[in-house]
Coordinates of C-alpha atoms and ligand atoms in Angstrom, one line a residue:
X1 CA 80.1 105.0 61.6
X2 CA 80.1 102.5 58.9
X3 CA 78.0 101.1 55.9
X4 CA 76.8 98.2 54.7
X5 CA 74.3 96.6 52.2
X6 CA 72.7 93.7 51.3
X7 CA 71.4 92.3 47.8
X8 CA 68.4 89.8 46.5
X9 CA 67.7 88.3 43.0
X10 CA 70.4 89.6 41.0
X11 CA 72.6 86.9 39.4
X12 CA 75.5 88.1 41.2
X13 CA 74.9 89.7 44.4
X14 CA 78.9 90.0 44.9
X15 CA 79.4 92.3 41.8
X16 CA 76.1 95.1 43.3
X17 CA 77.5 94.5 47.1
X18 CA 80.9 95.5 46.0
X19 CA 80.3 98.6 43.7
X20 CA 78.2 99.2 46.7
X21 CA 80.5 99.0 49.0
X22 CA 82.8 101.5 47.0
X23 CA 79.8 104.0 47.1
X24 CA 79.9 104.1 50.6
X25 CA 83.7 104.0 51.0
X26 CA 83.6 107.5 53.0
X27 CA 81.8 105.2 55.6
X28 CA 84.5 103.7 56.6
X29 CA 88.1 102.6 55.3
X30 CA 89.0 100.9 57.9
X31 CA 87.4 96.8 56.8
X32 CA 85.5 95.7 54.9
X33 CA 83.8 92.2 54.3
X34 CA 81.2 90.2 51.7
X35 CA 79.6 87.1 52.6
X36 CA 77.0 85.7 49.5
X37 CA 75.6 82.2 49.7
X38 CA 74.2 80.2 46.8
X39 CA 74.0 76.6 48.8
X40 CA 76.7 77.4 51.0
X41 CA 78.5 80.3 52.5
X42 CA 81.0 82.5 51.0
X43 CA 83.1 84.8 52.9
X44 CA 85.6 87.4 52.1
X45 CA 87.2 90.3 54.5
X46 CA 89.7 92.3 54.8
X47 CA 91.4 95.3 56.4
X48 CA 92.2 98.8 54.0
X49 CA 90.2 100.2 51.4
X50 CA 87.3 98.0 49.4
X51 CA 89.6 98.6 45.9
X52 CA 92.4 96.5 47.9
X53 CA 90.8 93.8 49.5
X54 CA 88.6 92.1 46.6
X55 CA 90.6 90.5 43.5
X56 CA 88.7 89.0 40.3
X57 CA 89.6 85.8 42.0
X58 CA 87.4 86.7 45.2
X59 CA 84.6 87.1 42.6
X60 CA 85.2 83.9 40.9
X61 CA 84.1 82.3 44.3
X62 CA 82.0 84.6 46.0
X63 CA 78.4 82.8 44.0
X64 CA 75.2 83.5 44.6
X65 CA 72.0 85.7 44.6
X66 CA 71.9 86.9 47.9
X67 CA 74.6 88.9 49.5
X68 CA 75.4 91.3 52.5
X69 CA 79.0 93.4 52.2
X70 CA 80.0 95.8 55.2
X71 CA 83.0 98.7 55.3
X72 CA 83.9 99.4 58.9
X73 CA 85.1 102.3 60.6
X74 CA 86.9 101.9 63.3
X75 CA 85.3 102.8 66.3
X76 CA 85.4 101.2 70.3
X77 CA 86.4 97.5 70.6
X78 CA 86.5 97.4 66.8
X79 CA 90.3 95.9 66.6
X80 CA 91.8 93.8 63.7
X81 CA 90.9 91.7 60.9
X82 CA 88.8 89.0 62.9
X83 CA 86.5 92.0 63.9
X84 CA 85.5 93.1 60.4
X85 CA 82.0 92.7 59.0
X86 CA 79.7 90.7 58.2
X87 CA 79.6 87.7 60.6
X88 CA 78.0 84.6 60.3
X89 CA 75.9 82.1 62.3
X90 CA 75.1 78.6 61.3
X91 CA 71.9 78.0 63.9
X92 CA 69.7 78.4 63.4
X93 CA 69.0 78.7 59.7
X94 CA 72.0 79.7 58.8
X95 CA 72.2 84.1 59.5
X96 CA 74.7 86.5 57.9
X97 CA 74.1 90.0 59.7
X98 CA 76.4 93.7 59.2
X99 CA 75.0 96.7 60.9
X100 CA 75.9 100.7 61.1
X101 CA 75.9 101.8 64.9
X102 CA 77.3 101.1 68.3
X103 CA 75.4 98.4 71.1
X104 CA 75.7 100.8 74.6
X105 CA 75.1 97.3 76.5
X106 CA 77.9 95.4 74.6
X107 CA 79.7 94.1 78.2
X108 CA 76.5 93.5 79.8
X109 CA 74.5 91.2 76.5
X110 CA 78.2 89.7 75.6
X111 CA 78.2 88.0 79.7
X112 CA 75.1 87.3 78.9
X113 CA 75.2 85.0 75.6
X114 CA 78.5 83.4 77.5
X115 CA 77.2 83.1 81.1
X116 CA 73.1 82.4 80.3
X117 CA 72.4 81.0 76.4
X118 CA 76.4 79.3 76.3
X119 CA 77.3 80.9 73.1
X120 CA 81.0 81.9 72.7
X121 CA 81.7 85.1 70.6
X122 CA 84.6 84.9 68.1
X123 CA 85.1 88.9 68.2
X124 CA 85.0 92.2 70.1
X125 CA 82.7 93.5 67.5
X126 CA 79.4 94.5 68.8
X127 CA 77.4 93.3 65.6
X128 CA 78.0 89.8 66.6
X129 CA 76.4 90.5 69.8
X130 CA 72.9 91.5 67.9
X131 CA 74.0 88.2 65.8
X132 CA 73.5 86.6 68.6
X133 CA 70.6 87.8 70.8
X134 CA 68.6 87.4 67.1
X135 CA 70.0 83.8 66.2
X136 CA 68.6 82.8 69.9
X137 CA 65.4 84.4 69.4
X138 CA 64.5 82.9 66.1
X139 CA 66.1 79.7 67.3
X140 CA 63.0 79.7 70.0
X141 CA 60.8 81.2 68.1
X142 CA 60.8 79.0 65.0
X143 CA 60.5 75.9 66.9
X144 CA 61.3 74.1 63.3
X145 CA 60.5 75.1 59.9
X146 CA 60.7 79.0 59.3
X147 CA 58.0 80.8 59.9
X148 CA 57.9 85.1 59.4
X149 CA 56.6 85.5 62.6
X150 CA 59.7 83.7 64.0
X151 CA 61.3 86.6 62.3
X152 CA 59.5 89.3 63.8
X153 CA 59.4 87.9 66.8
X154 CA 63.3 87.5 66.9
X155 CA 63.5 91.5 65.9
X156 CA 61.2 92.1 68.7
X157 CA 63.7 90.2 71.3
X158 CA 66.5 92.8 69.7
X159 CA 64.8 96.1 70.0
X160 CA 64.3 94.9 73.8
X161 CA 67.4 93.7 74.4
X162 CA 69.4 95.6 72.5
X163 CA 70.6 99.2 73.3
X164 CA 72.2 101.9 71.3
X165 CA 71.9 102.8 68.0
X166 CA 71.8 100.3 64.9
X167 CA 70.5 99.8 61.6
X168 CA 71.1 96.0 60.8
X169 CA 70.9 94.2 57.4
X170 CA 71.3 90.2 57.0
X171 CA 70.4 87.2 55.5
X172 CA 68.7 83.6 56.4
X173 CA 70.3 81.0 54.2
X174 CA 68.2 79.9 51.3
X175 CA 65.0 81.8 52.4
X176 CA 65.8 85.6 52.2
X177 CA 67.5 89.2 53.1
X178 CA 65.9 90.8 56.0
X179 CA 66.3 94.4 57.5
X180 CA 65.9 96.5 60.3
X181 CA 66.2 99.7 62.2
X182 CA 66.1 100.3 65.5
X183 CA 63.0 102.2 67.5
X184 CA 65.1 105.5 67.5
X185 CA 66.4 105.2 64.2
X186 CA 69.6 106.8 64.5
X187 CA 71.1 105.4 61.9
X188 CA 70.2 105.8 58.4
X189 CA 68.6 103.2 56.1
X190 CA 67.3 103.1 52.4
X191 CA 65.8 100.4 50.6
X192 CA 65.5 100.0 46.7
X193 CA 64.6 97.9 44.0
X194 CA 64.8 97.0 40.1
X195 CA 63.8 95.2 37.5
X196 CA 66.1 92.5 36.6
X197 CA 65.5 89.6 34.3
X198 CA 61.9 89.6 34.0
X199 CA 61.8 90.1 38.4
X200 CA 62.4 92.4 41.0
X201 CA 65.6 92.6 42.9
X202 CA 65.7 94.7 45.8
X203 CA 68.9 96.1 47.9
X204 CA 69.0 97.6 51.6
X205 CA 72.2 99.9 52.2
X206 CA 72.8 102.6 54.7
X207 CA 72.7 105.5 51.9
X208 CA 70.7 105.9 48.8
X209 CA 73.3 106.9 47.0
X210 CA 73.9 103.4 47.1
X211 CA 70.8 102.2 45.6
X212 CA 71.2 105.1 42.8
X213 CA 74.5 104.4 41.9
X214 CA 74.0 100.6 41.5
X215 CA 70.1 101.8 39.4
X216 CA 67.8 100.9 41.7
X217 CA 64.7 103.0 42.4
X218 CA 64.6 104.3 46.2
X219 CA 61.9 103.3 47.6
X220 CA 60.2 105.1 51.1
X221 CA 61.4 103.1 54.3
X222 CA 58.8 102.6 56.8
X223 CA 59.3 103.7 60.5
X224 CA 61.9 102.9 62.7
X225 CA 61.1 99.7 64.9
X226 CA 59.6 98.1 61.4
X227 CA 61.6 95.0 60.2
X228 CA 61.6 93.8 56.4
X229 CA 62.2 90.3 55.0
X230 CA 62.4 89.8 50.9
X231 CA 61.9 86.3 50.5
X232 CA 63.2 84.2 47.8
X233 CA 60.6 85.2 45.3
X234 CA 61.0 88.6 45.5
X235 CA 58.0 89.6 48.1
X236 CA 58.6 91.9 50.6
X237 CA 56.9 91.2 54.3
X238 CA 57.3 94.5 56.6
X239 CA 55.8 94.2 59.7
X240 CA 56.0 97.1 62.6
X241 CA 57.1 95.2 65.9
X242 CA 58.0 98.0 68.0
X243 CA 56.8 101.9 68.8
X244 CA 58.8 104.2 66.9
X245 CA 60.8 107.5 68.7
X246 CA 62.3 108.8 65.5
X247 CA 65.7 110.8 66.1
X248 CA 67.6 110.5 63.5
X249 CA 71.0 111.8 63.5
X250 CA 72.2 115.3 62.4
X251 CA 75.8 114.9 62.3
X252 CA 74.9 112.5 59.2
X253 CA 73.4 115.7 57.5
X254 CA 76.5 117.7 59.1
X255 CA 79.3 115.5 58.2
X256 CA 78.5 112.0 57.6
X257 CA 76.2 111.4 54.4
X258 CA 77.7 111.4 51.0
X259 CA 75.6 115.0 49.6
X260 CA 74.0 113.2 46.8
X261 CA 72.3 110.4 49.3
X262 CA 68.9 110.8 51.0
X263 CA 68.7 110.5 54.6
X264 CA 64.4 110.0 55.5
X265 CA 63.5 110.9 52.7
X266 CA 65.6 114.1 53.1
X267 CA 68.8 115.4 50.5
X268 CA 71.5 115.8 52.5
X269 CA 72.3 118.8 49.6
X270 CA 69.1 121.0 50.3
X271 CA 69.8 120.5 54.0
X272 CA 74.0 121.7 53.6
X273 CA 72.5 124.6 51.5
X274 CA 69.9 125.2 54.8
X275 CA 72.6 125.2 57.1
X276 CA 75.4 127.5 55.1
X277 CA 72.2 130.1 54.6
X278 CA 71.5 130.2 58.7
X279 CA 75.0 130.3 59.8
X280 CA 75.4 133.3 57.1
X281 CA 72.7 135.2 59.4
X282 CA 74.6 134.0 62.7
X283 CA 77.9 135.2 60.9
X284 CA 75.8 138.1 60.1
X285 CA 74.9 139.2 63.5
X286 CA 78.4 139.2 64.8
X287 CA 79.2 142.3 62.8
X288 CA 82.2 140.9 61.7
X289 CA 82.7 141.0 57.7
X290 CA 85.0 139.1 55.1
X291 CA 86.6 139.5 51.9
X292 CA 86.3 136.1 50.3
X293 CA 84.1 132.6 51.7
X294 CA 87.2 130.1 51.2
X295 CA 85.5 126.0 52.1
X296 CA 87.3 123.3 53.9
X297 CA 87.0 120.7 51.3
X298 CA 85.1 118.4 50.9
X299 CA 82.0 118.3 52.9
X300 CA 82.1 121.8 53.7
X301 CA 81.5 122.8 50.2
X302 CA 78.0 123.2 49.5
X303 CA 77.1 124.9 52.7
X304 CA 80.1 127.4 52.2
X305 CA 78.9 128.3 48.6
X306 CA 75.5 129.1 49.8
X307 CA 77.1 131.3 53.2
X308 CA 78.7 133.2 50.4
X309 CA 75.9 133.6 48.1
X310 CA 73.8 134.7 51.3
X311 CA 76.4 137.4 52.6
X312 CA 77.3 138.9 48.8
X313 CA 80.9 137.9 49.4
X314 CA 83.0 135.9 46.5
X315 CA 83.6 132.1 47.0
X316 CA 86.7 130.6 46.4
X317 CA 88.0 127.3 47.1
X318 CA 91.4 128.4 48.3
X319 CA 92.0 125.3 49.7
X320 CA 93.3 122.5 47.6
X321 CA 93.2 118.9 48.8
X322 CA 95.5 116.2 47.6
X323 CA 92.6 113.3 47.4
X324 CA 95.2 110.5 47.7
X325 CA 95.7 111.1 51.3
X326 CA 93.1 109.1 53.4
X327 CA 90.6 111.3 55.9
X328 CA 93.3 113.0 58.4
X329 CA 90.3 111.7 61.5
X330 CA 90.4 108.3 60.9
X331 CA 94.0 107.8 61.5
X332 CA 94.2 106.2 64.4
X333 CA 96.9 108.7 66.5
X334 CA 96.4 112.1 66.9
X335 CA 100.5 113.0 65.9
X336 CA 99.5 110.5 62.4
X337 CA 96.5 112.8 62.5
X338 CA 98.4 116.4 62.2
X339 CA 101.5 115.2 60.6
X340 CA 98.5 114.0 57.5
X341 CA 96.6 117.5 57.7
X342 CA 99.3 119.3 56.2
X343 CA 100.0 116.8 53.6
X344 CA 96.8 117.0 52.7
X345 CA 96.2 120.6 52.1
X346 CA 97.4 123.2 50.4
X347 CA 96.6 127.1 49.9
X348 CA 96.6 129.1 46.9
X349 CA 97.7 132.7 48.2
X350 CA 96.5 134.7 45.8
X351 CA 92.9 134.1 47.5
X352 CA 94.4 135.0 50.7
X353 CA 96.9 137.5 50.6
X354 CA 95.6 140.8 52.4
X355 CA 92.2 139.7 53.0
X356 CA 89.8 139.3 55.8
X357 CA 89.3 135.5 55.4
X358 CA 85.9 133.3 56.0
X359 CA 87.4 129.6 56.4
X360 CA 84.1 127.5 56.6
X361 CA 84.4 123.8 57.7
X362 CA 81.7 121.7 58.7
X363 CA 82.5 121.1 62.2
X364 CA 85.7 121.5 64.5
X365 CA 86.5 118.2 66.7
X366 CA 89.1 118.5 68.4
X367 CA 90.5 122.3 66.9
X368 CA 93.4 120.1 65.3
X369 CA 92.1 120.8 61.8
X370 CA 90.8 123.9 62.0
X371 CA 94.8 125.2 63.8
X372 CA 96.1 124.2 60.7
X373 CA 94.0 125.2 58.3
X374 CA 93.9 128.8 60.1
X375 CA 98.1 128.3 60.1
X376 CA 98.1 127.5 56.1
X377 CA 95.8 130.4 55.8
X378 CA 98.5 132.9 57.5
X379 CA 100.9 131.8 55.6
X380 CA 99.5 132.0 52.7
X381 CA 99.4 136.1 53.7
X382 CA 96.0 136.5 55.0
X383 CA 95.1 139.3 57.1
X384 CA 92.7 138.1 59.6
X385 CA 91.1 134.6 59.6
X386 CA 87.6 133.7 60.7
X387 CA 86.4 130.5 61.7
X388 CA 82.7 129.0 60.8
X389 CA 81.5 126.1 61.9
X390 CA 78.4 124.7 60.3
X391 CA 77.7 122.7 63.4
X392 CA 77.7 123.8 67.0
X393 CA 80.3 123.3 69.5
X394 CA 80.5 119.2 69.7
X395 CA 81.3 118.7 73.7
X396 CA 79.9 115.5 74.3
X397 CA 80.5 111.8 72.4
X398 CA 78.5 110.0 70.8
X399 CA 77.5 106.7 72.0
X400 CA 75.8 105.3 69.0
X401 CA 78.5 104.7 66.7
X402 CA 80.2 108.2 65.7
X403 CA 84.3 108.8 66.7
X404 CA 84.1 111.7 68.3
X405 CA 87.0 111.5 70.9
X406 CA 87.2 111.7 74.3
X407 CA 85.7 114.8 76.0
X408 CA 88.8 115.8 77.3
X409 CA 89.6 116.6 74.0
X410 CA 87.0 118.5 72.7
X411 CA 88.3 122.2 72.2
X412 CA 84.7 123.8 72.5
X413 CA 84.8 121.5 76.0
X414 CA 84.4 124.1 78.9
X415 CA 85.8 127.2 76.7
X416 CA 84.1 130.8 75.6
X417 CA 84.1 131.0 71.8
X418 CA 87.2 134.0 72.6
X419 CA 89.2 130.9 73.8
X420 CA 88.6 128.6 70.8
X421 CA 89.2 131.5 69.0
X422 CA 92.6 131.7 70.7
X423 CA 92.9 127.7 70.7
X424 CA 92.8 127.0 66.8
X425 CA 94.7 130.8 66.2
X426 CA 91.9 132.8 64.3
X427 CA 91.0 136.3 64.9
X428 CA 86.6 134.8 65.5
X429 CA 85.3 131.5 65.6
X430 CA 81.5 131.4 64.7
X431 CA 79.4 128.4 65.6
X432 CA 75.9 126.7 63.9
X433 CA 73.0 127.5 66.7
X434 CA 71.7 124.2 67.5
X435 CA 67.8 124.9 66.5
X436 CA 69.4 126.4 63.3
X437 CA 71.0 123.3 62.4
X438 CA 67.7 121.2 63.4
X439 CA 65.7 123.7 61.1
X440 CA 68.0 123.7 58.4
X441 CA 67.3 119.7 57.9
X442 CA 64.0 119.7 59.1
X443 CA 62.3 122.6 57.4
X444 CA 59.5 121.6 55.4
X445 CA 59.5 118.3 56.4
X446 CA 57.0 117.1 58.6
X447 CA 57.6 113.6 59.4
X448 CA 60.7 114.6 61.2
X449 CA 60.3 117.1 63.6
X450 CA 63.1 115.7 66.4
X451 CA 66.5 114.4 65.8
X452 CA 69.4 113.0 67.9
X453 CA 71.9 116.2 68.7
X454 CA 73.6 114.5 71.3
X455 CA 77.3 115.1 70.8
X456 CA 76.0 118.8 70.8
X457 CA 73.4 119.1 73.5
X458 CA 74.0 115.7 75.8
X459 CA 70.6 114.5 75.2
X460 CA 70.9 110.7 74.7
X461 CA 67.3 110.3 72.6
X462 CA 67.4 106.4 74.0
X463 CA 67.5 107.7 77.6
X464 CA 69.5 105.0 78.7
X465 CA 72.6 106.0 78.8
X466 CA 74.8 106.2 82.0
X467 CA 77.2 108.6 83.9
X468 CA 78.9 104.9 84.1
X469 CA 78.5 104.0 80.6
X470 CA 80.0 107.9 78.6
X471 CA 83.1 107.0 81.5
X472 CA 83.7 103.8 80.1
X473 CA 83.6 104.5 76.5
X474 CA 86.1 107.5 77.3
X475 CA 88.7 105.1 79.6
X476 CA 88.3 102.6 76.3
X477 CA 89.1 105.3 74.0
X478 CA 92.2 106.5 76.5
X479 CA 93.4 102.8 76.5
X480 CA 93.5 102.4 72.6
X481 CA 95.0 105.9 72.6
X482 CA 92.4 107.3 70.4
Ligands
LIG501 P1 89.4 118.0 64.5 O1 90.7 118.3 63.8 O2 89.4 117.0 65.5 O3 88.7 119.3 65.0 O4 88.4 117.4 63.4 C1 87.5 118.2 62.6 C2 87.6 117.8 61.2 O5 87.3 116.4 61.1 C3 86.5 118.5 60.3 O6 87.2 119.0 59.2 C4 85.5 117.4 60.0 O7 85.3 117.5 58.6 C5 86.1 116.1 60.3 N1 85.3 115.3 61.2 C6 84.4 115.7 62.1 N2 83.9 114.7 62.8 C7 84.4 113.6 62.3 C8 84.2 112.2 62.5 N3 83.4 111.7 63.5 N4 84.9 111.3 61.8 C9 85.7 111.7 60.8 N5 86.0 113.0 60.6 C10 85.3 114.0 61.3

């Protein structure tokens, strides 16, 4: 998962692509990169956290009106420094490109360029690869001076050649930003604009919260398979050059998505609220019962306040997080990744002694989490623990662009609920159902009616993906020992 945006007619595109980028810091902390141009290229990246990579200096130098920025998380074949985001291409045009997703025919479109069209790649990241296929395109397309249609008609070439899941945004030097979203629309995408200096400038970033933080008005995307270019004078051209399957993804609404961002058109908050109410009548139907709702902070929150409001039992946020420890699942080795869970949270026992404890997270990965959490909680003198999860068991990865681990490591991977139970050490564990969790984003909504629940239910929306292909991603994931 990652996050990027792009900028057009503000003075200083760096300054919005920046606070931008710190916006959608939960996106990724593992890179992070701005390229502007204003005549020529200017290019900054860096590995850590957006804060520590850009100085006043960076600024000084990083001109313009037009600007993409990108934060990366780290995710397969995404290695040091040389693989951060954005990337660059000087033919034809000139074309700075950052996406959010994962390209399932990386190998296969990488021998390609090399072998076929004789362009060398300069990293293992797969954006460069999209770079690429879409440089080539327009390059034949244009046939000269730039025309839209070379546009479309290079965004075309990428939704045919491209598989996986991506939402892409980039610029042509001197002529515009452009945007797009692939067929499925996996990823999310918002778009806004606002009134600057007598014109409109317009941004494109992967959450609205984004666009609202930096004062723009959200605007509606389009469909997936539509691509956008906002020219120099501030029009926007849209055009719709492929069919659109929309499935967008539900571990976003789950996990991903800051709760104040839009997703579709959809909060992210109504639809946490959604799934806490349904898993309270799952919870419900168990017969079990609890003294207090304690959350796993932070994106467990608002879905465990309304679980408790819906059973009648107190909330509490037991759990105290120290918020200068980095997220325990992006560290890179699973012993980094338990030795960081316990620095990073803390119980307060008077919410646990002698009770019947409801621990709610939002979804359980691995079980490494959840074992702790449930250890903290008996220490902290509880007298039996329950486990919620406000998603279902996750027992397949993700190929478009979400760490989910290996299957072998799943704990919900080939186990009764009784043995997860007994895996992460609490007395229950109690799971989302899967047409809950649809219904709790979808309700009400009826432009979305299908979404992409593949780590939960193996269905791979873009129907392309291999026995031979889930196999390699796990013996990659083995080798980096993630
Ligand atoms: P685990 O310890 O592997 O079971 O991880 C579960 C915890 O990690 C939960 O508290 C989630 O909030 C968080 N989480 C789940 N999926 C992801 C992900 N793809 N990236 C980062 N964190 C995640």
């Amino acid at each position: 998962m990652c996050g990027f945006i792009g900028v057009i007619g503000v003075e200083t595109a760096a300054r919005d692509v920046y606070e931008g980028l710190l916006a959608i810091q939960h996106r990724g902390q593992d890179a992070a990169g701005i390229i502007t141009y204003d005549g020529r290229f200017h290019v900054k990246k860096g590995e850590g956290l957006v804060r520590d990579i850009f100085s006043a200096a960076n600024f000084e130098r990083l001109k313009g009106s037009l600007g993409i920025g990108h934060v990366r998380y780290p995710t397969v074949g995404s290695g040091g420094g040389e693989d951060a985001q954005p990337f660059v291409v000087n033919y034809p045009y000139g074309v700075a490109m950052a996406h959010n997703g994962n390209v399932a025919n990386y190998e296969d479109l990488r021998a390609d360029l090399e072998l076929r069209s004789l362009r060398h790649l300069y990293s293992g990241c797969d954006v460069e690869v999209v770079l690429n296929v879409f440089a080539n395109a327009l390059a034949s397309a244009a046939a000269g001076e730039f025309r839209l249609d070379g546009y479309y008609e290079a965004v075309r070439s990428v939704y045919r050649d491209v598989r996986g899941a991506y939402s892409v945004v980039g610029f042509l030097a001197g002529r515009g930003l452009f945007a797009f979203r692939d067929p499925f629309g996996i990823k999310p995408i918002a778009m806004g604009r606002r009134r600057e200096g007598g014109r409109d400038a317009y941004a494109v970033a992967s959450e609205s919260v984004v666009l609202t933080a930096l004062g723009y008005e959200v605007l509606p995307w389009g469909r997936p398979g539509e691509a956008v270019f906002v020219d120099l004078d501030g029009k926007v051209h849209r055009r719709q050059v492929a069919e659109p399957d929309h499935h967008p993804c539900v571990f976003e609404f789950v996990y991903f998505a800051r709760p104040d961002s839009t997703i579709d058109g959809i909060s992210v908050y109504r639809a946490r609220i959604r799934m806490g109410e349904r898993l309270a009548e799952t919870f419900r139907g168990t017969g079990l019962a609890a003294d207090v709702v304690v959350p796993v902070p932070d994106s467990a929150r608002t879905a465990a306040l309304a679980m408790a409001q819906a059973l009648g039992v107190p909330y509490r946020e037991g759990l105290v997080k120290n918020r200068y420890v980095g997220r325990t699942f992006l560290m890179p080795s699973d012993a980094e990744r338990r030795r960081s869970v316990r620095h990073k949270l803390n119980a307060i026992e008077e919410e646990f002694a002698g009770k019947d404890v409801l621990l709610v997270d939002d979804s359980i990965v691995r079980g490494n989490t959840s074992r702790q959490i449930v250890r903290l909680a008996r220490s902290a003198g509880a007298r039996r623990v329950f486990f919620a999860s406000t998603a279902p068991p996750i027992v397949h990865p993700c190929v478009y662009g979400i760490d989910m681990s290996t299957r072998r490591e799943f704990v919900a991977r080939g186990r009764s609920l009784d043995e997860i139970a007994r895996e992460i050490g609490a007395e229950a564990v109690v799971y989302q159902e899967l047409p809950d969790l649809v219904g709790a984003v979808t309700e009400g909504q009826s432009h979305v009616d299908r979404m992409c629940t593949a780590c939960f239910s193996g269905l791979y929306p873009t129907g392309d993906i291999t026995p031979e292909m889930l196999l390699r991603i796990e013996e990659e994931r083995v080798v980096q020992g993630r």
